[in-house]
XYZ file of C-alpha atoms in Angstrom:
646
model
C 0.000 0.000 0.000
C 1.584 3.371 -0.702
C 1.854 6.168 1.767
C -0.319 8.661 -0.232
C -3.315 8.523 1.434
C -6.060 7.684 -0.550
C -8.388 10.566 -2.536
C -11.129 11.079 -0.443
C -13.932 13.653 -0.175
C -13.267 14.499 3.369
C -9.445 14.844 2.173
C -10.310 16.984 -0.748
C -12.752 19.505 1.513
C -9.732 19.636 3.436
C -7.055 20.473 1.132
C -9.452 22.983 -0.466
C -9.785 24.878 2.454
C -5.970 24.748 3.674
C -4.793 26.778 0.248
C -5.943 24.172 -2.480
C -8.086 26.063 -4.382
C -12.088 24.809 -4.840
C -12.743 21.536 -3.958
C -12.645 20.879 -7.630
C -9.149 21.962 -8.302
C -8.326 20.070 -4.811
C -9.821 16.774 -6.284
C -7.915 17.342 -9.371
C -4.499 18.303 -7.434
C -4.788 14.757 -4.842
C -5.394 12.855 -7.814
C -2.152 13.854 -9.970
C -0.309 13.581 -6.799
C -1.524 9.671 -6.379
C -0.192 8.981 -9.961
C 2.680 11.254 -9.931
C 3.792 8.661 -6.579
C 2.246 5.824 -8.194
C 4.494 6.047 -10.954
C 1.040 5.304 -12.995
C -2.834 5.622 -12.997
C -2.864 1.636 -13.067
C -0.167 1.548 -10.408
C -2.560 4.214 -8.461
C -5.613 2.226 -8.601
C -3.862 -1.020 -7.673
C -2.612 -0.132 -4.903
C -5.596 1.693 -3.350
C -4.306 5.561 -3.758
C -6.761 6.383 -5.949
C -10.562 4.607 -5.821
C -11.972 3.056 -9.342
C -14.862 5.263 -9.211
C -14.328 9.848 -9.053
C -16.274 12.412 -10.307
C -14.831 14.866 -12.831
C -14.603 16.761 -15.406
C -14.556 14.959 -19.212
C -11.136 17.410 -19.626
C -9.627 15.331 -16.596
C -11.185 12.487 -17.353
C -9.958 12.410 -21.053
C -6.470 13.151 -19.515
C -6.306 10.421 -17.203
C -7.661 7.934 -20.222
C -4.445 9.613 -22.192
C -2.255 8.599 -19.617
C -3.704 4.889 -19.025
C -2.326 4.291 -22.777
C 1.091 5.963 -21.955
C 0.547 9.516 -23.496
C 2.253 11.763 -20.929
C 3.037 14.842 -23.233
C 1.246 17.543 -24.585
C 1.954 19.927 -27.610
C -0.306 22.637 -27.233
C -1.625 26.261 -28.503
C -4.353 27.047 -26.185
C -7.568 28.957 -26.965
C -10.688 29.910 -26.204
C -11.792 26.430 -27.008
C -9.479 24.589 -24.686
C -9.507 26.778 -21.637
C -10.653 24.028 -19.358
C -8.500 21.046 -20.633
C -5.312 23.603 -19.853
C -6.360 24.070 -16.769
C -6.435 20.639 -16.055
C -2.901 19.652 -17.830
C -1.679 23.210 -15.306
C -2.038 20.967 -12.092
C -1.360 17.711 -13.865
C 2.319 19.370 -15.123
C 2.604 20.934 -11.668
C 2.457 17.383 -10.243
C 5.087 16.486 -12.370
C 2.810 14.027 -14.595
C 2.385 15.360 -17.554
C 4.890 17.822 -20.213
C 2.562 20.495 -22.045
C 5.180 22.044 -24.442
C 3.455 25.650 -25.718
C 3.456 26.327 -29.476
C 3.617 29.292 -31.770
C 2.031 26.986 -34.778
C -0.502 24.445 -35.065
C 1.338 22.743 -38.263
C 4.443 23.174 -36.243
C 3.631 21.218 -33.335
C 1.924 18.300 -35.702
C 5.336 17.829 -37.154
C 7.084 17.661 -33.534
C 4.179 15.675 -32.078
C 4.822 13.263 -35.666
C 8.374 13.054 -35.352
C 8.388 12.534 -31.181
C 6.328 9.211 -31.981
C 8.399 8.648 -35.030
C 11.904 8.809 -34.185
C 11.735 7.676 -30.622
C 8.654 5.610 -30.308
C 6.554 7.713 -28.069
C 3.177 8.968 -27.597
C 2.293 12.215 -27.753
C -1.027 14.822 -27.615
C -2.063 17.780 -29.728
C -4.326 20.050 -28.396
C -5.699 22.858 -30.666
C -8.723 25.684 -29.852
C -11.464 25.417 -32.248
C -11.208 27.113 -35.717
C -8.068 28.205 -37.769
C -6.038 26.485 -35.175
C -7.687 22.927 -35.868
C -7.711 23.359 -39.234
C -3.683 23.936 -39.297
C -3.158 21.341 -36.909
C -5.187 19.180 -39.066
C -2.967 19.710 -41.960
C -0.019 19.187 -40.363
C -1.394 15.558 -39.325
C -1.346 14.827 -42.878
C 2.843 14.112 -42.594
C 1.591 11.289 -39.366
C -1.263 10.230 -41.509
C 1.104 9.369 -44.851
C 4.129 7.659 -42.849
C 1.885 5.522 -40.288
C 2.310 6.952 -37.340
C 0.104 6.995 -34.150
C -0.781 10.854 -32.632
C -3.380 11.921 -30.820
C -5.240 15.044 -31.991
C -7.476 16.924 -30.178
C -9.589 19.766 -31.047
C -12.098 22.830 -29.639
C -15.257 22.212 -30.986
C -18.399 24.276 -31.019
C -20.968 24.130 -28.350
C -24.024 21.141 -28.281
C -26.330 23.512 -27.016
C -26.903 25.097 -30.888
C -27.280 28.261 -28.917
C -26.040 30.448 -32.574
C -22.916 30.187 -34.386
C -19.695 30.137 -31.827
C -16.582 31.928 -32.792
C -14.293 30.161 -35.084
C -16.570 27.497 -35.674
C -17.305 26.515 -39.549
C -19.681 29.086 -40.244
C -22.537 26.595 -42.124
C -25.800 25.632 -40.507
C -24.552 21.441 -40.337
C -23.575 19.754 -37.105
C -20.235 18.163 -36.237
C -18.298 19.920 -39.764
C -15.235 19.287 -38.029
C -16.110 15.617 -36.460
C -16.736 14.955 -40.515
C -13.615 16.868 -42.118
C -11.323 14.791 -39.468
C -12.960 11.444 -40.081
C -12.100 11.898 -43.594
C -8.711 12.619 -42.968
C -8.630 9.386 -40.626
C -10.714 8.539 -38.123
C -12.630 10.589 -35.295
C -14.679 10.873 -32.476
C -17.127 13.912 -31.127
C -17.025 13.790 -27.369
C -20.566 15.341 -27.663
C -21.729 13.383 -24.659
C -18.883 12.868 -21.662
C -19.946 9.141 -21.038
C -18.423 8.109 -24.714
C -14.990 9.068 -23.428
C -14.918 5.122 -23.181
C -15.582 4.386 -26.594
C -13.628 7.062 -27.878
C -10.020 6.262 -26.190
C -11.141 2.541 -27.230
C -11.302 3.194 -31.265
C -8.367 6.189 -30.894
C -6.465 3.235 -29.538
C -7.108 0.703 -32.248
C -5.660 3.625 -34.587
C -3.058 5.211 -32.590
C -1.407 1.928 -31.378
C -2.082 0.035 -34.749
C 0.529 -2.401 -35.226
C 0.433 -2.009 -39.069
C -1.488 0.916 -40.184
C -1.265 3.667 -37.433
C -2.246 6.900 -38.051
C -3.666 10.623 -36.414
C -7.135 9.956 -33.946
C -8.845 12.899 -33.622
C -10.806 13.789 -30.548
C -13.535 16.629 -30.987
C -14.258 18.282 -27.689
C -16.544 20.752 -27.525
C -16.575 23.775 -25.505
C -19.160 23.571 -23.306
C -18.859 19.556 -22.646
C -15.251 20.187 -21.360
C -15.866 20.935 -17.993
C -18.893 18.923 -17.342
C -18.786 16.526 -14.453
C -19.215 13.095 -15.086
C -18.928 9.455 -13.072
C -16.089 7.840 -14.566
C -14.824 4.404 -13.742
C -11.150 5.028 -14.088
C -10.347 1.473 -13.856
C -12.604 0.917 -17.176
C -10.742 3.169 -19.421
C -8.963 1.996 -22.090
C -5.584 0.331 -22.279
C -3.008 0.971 -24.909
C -3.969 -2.612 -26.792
C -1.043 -5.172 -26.658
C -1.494 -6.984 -29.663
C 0.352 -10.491 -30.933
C 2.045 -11.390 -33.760
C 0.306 -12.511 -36.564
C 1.075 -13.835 -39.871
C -0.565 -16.441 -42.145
C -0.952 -20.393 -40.636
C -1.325 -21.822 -44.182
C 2.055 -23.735 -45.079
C 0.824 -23.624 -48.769
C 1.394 -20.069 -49.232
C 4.990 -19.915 -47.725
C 5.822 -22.723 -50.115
C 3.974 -20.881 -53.016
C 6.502 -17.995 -52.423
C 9.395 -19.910 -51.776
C 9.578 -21.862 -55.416
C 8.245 -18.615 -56.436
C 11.830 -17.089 -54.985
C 13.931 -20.330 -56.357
C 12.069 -19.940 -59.899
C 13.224 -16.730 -60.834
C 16.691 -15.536 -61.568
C 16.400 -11.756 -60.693
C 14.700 -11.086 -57.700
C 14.453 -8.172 -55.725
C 12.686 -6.867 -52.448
C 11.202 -3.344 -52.203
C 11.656 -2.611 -48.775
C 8.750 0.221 -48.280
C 8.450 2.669 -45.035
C 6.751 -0.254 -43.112
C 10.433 -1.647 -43.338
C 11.547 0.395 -40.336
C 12.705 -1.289 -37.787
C 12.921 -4.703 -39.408
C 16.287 -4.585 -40.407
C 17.166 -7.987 -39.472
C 14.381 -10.209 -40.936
C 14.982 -8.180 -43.912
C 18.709 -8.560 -44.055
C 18.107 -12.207 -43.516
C 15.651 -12.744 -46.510
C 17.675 -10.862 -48.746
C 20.474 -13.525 -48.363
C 18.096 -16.135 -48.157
C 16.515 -15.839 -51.259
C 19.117 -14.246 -53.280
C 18.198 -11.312 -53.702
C 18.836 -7.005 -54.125
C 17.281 -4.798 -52.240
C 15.649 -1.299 -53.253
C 14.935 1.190 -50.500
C 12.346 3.920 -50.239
C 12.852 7.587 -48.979
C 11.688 6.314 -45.759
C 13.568 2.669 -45.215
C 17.368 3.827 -45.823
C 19.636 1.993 -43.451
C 17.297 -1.374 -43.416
C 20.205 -2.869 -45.174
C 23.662 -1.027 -44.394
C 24.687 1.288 -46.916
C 27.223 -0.736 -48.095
C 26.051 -4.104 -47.949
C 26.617 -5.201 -51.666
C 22.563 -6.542 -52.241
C 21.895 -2.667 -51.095
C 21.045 -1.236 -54.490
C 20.126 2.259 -53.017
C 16.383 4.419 -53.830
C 14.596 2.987 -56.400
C 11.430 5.419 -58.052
C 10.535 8.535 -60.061
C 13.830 10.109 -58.248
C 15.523 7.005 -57.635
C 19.342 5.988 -58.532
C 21.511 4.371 -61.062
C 21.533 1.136 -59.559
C 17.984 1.195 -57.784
C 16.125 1.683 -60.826
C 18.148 -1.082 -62.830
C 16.976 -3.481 -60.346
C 13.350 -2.431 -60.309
C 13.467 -2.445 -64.327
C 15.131 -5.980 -64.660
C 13.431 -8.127 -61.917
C 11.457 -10.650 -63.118
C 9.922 -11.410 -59.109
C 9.639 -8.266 -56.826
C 8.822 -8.998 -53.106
C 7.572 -5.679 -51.485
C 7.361 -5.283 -48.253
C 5.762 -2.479 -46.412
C 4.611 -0.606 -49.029
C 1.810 1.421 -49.743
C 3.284 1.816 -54.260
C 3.138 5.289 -53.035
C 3.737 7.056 -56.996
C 6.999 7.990 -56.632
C 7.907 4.460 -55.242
C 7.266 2.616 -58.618
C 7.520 5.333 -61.007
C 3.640 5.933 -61.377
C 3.205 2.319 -61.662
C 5.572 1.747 -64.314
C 8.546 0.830 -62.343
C 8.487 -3.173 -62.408
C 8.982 -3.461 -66.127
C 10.214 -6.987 -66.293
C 8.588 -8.199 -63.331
C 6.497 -11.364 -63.543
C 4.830 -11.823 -60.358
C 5.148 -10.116 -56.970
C 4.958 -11.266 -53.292
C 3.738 -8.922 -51.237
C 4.420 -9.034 -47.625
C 1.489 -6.306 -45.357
C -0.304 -6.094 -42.496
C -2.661 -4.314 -44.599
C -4.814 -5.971 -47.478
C -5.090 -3.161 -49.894
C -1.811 -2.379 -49.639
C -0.696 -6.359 -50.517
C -3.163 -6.785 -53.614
C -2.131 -3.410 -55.016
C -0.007 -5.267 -57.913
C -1.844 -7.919 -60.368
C -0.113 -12.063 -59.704
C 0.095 -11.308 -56.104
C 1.075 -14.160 -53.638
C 0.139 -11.720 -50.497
C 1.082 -12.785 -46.940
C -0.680 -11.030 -44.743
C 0.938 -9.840 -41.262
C 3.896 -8.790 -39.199
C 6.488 -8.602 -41.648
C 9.486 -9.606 -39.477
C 7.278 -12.831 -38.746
C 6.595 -13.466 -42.226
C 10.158 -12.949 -43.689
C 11.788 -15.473 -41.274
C 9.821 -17.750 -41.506
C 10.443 -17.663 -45.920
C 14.131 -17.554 -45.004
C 13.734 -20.316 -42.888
C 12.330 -22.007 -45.603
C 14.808 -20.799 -48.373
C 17.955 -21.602 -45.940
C 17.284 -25.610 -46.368
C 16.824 -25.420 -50.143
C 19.312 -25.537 -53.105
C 17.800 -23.178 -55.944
C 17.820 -24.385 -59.439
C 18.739 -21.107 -60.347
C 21.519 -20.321 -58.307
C 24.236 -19.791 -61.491
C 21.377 -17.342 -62.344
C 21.108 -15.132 -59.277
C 24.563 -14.702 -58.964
C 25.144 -13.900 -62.255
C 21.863 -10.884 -61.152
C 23.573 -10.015 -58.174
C 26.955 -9.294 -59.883
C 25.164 -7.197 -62.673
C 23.418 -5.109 -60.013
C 26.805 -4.749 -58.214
C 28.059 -3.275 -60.907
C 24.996 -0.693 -61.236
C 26.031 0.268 -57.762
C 29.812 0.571 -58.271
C 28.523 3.167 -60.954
C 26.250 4.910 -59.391
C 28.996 4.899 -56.336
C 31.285 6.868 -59.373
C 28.483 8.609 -60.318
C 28.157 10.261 -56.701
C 31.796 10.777 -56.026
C 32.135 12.764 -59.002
C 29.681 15.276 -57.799
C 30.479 15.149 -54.163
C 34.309 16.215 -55.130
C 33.370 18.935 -57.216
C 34.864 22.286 -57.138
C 32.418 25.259 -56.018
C 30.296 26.189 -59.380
C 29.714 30.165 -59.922
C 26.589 30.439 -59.605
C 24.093 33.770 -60.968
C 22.346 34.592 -58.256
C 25.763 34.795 -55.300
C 28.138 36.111 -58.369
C 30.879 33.610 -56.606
C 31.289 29.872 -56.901
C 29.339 28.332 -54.382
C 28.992 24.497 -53.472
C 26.378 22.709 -55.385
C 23.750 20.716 -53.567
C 25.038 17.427 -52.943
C 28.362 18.721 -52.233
C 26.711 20.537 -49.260
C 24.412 18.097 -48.197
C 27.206 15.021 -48.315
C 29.378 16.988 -45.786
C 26.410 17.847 -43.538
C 25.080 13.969 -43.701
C 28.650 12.287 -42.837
C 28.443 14.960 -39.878
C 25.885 13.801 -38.903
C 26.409 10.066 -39.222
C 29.852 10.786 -37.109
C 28.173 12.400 -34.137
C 24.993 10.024 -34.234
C 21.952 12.626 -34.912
C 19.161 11.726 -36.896
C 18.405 13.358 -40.157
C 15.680 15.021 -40.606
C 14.587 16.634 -44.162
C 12.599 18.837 -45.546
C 10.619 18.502 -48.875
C 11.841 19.530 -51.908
C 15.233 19.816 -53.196
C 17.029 19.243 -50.627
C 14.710 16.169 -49.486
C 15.343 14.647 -53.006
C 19.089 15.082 -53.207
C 19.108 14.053 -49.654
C 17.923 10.502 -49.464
C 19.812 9.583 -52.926
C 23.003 10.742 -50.451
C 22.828 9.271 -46.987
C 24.443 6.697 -46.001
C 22.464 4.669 -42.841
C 23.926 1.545 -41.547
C 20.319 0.983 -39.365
C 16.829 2.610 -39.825
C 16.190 5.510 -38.016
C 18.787 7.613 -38.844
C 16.839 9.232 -41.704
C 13.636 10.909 -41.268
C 12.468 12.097 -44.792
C 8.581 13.199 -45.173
C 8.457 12.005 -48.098
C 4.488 10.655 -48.216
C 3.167 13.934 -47.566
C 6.522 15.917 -49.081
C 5.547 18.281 -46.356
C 7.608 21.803 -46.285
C 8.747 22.514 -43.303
C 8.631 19.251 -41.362
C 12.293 19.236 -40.527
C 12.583 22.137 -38.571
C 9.543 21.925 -36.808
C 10.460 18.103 -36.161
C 13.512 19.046 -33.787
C 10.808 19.971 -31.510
C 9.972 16.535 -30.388
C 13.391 16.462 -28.631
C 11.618 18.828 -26.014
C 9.137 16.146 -25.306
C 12.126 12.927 -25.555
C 12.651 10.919 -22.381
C 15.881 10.507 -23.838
C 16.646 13.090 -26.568
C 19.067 12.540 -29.564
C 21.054 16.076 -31.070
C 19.043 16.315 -34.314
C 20.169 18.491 -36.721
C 17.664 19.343 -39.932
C 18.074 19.875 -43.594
C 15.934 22.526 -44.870
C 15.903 24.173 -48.260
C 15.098 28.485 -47.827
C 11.775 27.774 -49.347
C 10.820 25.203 -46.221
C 12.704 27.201 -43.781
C 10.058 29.931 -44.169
C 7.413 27.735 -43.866
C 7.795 27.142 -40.706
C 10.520 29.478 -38.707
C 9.084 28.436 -35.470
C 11.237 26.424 -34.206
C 14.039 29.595 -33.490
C 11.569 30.838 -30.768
C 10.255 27.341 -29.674
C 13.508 25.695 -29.274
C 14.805 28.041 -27.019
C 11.993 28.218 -24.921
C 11.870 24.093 -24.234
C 15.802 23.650 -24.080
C 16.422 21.931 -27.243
C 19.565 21.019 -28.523
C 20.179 20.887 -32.327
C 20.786 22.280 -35.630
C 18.862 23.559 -38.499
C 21.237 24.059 -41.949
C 19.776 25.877 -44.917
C 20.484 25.578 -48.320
C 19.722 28.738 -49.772
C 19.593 28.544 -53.684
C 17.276 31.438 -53.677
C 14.499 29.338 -55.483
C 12.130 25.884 -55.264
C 14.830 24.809 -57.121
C 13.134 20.334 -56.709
C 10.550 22.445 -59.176
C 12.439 24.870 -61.114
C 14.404 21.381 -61.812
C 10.787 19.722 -62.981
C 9.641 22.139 -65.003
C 13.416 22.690 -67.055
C 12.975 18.841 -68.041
C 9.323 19.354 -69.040
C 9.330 22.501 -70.428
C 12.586 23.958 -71.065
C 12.063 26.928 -68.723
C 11.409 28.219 -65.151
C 8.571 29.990 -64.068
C 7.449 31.805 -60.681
C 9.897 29.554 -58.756
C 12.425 31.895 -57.063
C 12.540 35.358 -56.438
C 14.987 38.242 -55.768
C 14.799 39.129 -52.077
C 17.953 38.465 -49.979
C 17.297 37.408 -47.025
C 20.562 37.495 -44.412
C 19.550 33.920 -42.372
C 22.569 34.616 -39.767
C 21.299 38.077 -39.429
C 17.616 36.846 -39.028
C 18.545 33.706 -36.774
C 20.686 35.666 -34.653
C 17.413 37.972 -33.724
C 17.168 35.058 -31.306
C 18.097 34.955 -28.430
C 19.935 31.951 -27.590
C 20.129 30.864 -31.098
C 23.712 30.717 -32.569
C 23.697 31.693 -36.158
C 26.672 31.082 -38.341
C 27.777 31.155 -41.937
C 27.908 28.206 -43.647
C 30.854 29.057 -46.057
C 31.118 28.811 -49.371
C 33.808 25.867 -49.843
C 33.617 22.326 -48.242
C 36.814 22.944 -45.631
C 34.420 25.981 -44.613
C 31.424 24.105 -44.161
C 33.048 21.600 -41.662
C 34.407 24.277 -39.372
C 31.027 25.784 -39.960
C 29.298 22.349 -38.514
C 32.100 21.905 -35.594
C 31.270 25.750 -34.460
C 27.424 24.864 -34.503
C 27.266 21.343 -32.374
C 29.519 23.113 -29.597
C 26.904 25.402 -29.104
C 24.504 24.276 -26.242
C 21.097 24.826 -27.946
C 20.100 25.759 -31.052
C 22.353 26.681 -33.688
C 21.721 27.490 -37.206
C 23.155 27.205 -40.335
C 23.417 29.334 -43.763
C 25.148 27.707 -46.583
C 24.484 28.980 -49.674
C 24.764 26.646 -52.686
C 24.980 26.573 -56.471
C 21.637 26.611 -58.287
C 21.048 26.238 -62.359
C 21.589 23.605 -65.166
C 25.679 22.180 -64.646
C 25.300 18.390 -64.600
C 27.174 18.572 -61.351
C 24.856 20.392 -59.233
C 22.470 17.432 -59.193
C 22.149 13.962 -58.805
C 19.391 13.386 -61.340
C 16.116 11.303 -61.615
C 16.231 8.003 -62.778
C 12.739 6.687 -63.316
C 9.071 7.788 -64.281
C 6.545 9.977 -63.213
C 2.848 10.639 -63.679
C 2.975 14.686 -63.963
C 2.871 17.415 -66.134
C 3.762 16.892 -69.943
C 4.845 12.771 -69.549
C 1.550 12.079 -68.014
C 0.667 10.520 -71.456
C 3.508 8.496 -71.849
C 3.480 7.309 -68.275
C -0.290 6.513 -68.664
C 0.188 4.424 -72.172
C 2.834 2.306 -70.128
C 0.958 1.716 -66.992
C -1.538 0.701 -69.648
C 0.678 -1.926 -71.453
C 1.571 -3.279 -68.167
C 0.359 -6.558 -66.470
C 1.081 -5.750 -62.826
């Protein structure tokens, strides 16, 4: 039994009256103290502190049903719509419970809240007012909803009474606009009536805590049903679910995809996002079945960089090597992919291919492709057991696969040359500087080896830089790289740096940014001095959306409305900041390494200009390799997707 005296009317009358507020607030204050020497809300209910049955407000109530599933942290920009909820998370962060981390942006504080459950696996809360706010926040989910990952989202919503319009509210005589506009997005609940909260934490857990296809759960909370007091059964609400493995129990279709695997010569896996974390199993199947494997923006590192079956990003962007293995396979195996269009070229990428295995937890996602063998389930489950399989046979074929896998080392040796040749060139003089600067992946090369040296994740921002950086890292393990590339979200890197403020245990982050992005969301120069965080933002200034200048010089031979011809003085703007060290970036590579030591000794947030070379030298790119359904090649994309079995 602990020596926290259990919660108690008479207790709370008492602490009320000896300086703890209204009996309310006194209730609310004994109960976070409980769980704060608990160590939990389970812990505090087993052990008698806190009695299954209490009386409060759906705000405290929803809290404590946060913190039953693990969510202990809070990004927040309070309103008029979530007055009462932040006055309950002011005594529950008093108690030392919970971590509410203020905002200055709503599409800011998705992207930390995104990247806190993406990079280091936990759970986090948004809280938004009703209105513009929502709607931000709401967009900024989009990034959690495209890479499958688990946030809570909760928003101000206008009043059940009907009394007239409220402020901020969609201004259109319908009921629950924004319960509809969220559901659509994912999934959602309208906490219309208190006693739901049960249901609601129930289905925002089956999506949050999804072992396969996680996503954003949005909580509508109206004004007025906030502070309502309700009975509430703490013991009933909803665990985080704890879900086993599953994977199919038919032998038949493991051996279908094993003489699948021994019947073809070229065969190649597309590891997908839903790779992450399965580095082993993957590693394993790949030598197993003989086999290359092609990364996504999202999966670098699930084989090392320079294991020889690595054959690098495969897609509309792709590489040398990556796209010769998607074009020449004759059996794919994808794995935790959702054939997002840049992943297979619009479709078109698998010209050779045959048949495909497709390994999911999801079935949409494993019948995408025509002559699909799909197993269904945890994919680390799934691939040992094939390599299990595959590790007792003798292919027919094998003469055959190693005559693939020594073709497709050779398509990585060159597009190894390829690489070099641009990361050793000279500064370029460039129009817009009137001085050589260094061209793209130059910059970004020395930045990413820093990186890899001092062990910070990688975090980049759509656009140019985001598609010259995941052609150039070099990750020995998943989760090295964050890349938004499902939503291609500008902006996302900076603002993801915040999650380090809400880390049990946070990593030094640094985040690639084009000048475009950085403006999208400057934030974070404000925001990560106020919660301590430690890290580094570099911009590549180019002066232009250069990923789209780029697009529209191979479509249509010239640029238009991409750049501009404002100069903006970063160091000057970045060292407005205080606390923020702001340093030039240098126009030479031996600069730009002093540049990066000068930054990480700097005990917060440090930033980054480095100008680099923008315009049509072969050198300041590293190219796209595959096809893509936009602009003027739609129809020739189209007439091959057409032609094509898969």
């Amino acid at each position: 039994m602990s020596n926290v005296a259990v919660v108690t009317p008479e207790r709370i009358a008492e602490t009320a009256k000896t300086g703890g507020g209204s009996s309310k607030e006194a209730a609310t204050h004994m109960r976070a103290r409980a769980i704060a020497k608990a160590g939990s809300l389970s812990d505090a209910l087993a052990d008698g502190t806190l009695e299954k049955s209490a009386v409060l407000s759906l705000s405290e109530a929803l809290v404590l049903g946060l913190l039953k599933q693990g969510v202990r942290t809070f990004f927040a920009i309070f309103g008029h719509g979530s007055t009462d909820i932040a006055n309950v998370l002011a005594i529950y962060d008093a108690e030392g419970v919970t971590r509410t981390i203020n905002c200055r942006n709503e599409v800011e504080m998705a992207h930390a809240a995104t990247a806190l459950r993406w990079t280091y696996g936990e759970t986090p809360a948004v809280i938004t007012s009703i209105g513009p706010g929502a709607l931000q926040a709401m967009a900024g989910s989009l990034a959690a909803a495209s890479n499958g990952v688990g946030v809570y989202h909760i928003y101000g919503d206008e009043t059940t009474y009907g009394e007239g319009y409220n402020m901020q509210q969609v201004p259109k005589p319908a009921q629950g606009v924004f319960g509809r506009m969220t559901a659509d997005m994912g999934e959602s609940y309208t906490l219309h009536t208190p006693q739901a909260l049960r249901e609601a934490l129930r289905r925002g857990a089956n999506r949050v805590f999804h072992p396969y296809k996680a996503g954003p759960f949005y909580l509508m909370l109206p004004i007025n049903t906030q502070p309502v007091q309700t009975e509430v059964n703490l013991a009933s609400l909803p665990e985080r679910p704890v879900l086993p493995l599953v994977a199919p129990t038919d032998a038949r279709a493991y051996d279908e995809a094993c003489d699948l695997i021994d019947g073809h010569a070229r065969v190649m896996i597309k590891a997908g996002g839903g790779t992450r974390g399965h580095d082993a199993a993957i590693r394993r199947l790949a030598e197993a079945a003989g086999a290359v494997v092609v990364v996504s923006p999202g999966s670098t590192g699930v084989l090392a960089d320079n294991d020889p079956k690595n054959m690098h990003v495969g897609g509309s962007k792709g590489s040398i090597s990556g796209n010769h293995a998607m074009r020449n396979a004759d059996l794919v195996i994808v794995i935790g992919s959702r054939a997002v269009c840049q992943a297979d070229c619009s479709g078109t990428g698998y010209k050779s291919a045959r048949h495909v295995i497709n390994i999911n937890g999801d079935i949409a996602d494993a019948t995408h492709y025509n002559h699909t063998t799909a197993l269904i389930g945890d994919i680390s489950v799934i691939a040992n057991a094939l390599s299990e399989r595959l590790e007792g046979r003798t292919s027919a074929n094998a003469a055959a696969k190693q005559n693939w896998l020594k073709a497709c080392a050779a398509k990585k040796k060159e597009w190894a040359d390829y690489k070099a040749e641009r990361y050793a060139a000279a500064p370029i003089k460039d129009a817009v500087w009137q001085q050589p600067a260094l061209a793209q992946p130059a910059a970004i090369k020395v930045v990413a080896d820093f990186a890899k040296r001092i062990n910070a994740p990688k975090y980049f921002d759509a656009g140019n830089v985001q598609a010259n950086g995941f052609q150039i890292v070099e990750d020995d393990r998943t989760g090295d790289t964050f890349t938004e590339s499902g939503a291609s979200y500008m902006g996302f890197a900076t603002s993801a740096l915040l999650a380090a403020a809400g880390a049990s245990s946070p990593r030094y982050g640094i985040a690639f940014t084009g000048d475009g992005s950085f403006m999208m969301n400057p934030q974070i120069l404000i925001d990560a001095v106020e919660h301590g965080v430690h890290g580094m933002v570099v911009i590549f200034d180019n002066r232009r959306m250069a990923a789209i200048t780029s697009l529209q010089l191979a479509q249509y031979g010239k640029e238009f409305r991409t750049n501009d011809a404002v100069a903006v003085d970063y160091v000057q703007l970045a060292s407005a900041v205080t606390g923020v060290r702001a340093i030039h970036g240098g126009w030479t590579a031996g600069e730009l390494k002093a540049a990066l030591e000068q930054a990480h000794a700097h005990q917060g947030l440090s930033v980054l200009h480095v100008p680099v070379y923008a315009g049509e030298d072969p050198l300041g790119e590293l190219g796209a390799w595959g096809e893509w359904n936009v602009g003027n090649w739609c129809e020739n994309v189209q007439d091959q997707w057409l032609q094509q079995d898969l």
